[in-house]
mmCIF file of C-alpha atoms in Angstrom:
data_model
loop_
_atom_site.group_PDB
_atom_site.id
_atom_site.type_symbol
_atom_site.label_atom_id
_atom_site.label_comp_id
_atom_site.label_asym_id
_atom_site.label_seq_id
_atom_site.Cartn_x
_atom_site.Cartn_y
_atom_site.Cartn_z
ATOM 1 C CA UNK A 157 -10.959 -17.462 0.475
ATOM 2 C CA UNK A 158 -9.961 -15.662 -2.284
ATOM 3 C CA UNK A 159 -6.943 -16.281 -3.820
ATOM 4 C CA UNK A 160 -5.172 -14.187 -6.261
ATOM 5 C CA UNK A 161 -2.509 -15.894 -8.640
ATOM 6 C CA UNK A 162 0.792 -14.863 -10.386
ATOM 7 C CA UNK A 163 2.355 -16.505 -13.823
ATOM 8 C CA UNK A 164 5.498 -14.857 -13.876
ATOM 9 C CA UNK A 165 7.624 -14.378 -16.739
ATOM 10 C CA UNK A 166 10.427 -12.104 -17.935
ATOM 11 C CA UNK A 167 8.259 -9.858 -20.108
ATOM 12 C CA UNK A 168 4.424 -10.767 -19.320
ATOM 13 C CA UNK A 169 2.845 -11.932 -15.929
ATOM 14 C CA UNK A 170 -0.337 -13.353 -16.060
ATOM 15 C CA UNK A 171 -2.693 -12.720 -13.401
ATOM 16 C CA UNK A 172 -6.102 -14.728 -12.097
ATOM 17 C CA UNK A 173 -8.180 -14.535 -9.258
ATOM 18 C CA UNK A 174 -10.729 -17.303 -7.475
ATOM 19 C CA UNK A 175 -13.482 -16.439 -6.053
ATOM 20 C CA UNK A 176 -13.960 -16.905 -2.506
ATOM 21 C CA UNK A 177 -16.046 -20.442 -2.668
ATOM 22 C CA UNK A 178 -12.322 -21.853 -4.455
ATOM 23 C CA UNK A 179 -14.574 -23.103 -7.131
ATOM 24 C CA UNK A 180 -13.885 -20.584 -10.224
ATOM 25 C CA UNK A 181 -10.603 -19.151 -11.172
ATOM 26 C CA UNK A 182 -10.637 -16.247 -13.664
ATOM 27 C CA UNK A 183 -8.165 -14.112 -15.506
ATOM 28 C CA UNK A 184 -7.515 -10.839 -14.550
ATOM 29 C CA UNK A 185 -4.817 -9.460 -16.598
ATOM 30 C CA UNK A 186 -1.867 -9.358 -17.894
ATOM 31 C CA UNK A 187 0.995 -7.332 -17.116
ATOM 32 C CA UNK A 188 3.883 -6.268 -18.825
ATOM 33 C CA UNK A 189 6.699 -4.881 -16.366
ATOM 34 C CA UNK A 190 10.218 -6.043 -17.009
ATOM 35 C CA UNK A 191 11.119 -3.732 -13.698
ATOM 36 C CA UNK A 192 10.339 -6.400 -10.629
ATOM 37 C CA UNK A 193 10.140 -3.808 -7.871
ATOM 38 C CA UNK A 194 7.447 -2.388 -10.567
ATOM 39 C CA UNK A 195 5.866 -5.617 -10.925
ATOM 40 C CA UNK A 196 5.646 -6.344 -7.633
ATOM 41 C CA UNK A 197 3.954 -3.047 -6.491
ATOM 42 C CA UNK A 198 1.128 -3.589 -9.105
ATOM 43 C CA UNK A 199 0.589 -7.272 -8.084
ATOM 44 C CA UNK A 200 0.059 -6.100 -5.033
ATOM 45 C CA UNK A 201 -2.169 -3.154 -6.039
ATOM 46 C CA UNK A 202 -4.158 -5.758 -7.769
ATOM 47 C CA UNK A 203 -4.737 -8.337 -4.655
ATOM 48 C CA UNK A 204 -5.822 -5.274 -2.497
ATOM 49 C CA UNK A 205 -8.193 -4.313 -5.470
ATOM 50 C CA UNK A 206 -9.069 -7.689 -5.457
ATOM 51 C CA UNK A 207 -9.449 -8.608 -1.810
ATOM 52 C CA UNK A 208 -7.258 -11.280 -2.067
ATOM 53 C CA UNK A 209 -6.010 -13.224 1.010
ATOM 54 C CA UNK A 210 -3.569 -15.293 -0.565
ATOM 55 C CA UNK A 211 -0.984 -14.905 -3.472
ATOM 56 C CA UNK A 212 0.238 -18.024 -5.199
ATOM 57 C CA UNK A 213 2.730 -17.771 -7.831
ATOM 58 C CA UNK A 214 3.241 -20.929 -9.944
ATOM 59 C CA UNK A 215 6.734 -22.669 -9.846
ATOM 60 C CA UNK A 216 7.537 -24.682 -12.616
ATOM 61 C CA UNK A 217 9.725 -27.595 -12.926
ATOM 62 C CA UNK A 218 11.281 -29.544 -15.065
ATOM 63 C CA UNK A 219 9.994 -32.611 -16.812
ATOM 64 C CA UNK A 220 12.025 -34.876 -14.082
ATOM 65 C CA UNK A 221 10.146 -32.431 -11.385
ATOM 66 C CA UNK A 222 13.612 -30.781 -10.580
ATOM 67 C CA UNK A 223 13.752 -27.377 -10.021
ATOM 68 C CA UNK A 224 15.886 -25.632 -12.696
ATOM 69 C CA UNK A 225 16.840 -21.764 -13.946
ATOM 70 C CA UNK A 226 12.980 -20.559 -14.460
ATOM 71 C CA UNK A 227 12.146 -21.688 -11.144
ATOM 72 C CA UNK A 228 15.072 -20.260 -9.494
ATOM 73 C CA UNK A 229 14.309 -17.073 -10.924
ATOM 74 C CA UNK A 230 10.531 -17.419 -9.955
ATOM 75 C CA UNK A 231 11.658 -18.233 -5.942
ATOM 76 C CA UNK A 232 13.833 -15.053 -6.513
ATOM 77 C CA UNK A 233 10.567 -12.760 -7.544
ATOM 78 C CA UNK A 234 8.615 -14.510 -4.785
ATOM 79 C CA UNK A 235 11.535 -13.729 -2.076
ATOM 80 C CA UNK A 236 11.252 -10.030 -3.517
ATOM 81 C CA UNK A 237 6.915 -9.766 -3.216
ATOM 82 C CA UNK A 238 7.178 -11.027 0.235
ATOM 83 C CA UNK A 239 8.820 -8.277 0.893
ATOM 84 C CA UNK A 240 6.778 -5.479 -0.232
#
């Protein structure tokens, strides 16, 4: 399966891809969009591109594993790419 995947930040959003065995992940690009709706349109251009099946975006957390502002905003992206 291949899996396309999505390091969001404010200013740049790093993108990878794996190939379809799941054995090798390798950058893609980066993009620099500080519109989301923007963003989310070219990650989106880039998994079709790609032939990605799946799009993970990483979540991070906090040292104590608790979710805090960075990941809220992150759950807030992925809430808006589901919905392109």
């Amino acid at each position: 399966m291949i899996i396309l995947s999505v390091d969001y930040g404010d200013k740049r959003t790093g993108i990878a891809v794996c190939d379809k065995f799941e054995m090798l992940a390798s950058p893609v690009c980066v993009i620099t969009e500080w519109n989301i709706d923007n963003l989310a349109s070219k990650i989106l251009e880039i998994a079709k591109d790609k032939n990605a099946e799946v799009i993970v975006i990483g979540l991070p957390k906090n040292m104590d594993n608790t979710l805090g502002e960075r990941a809220e905003i992150t759950l807030d992206f992925k809430k808006k790419l589901e919905k392109w």
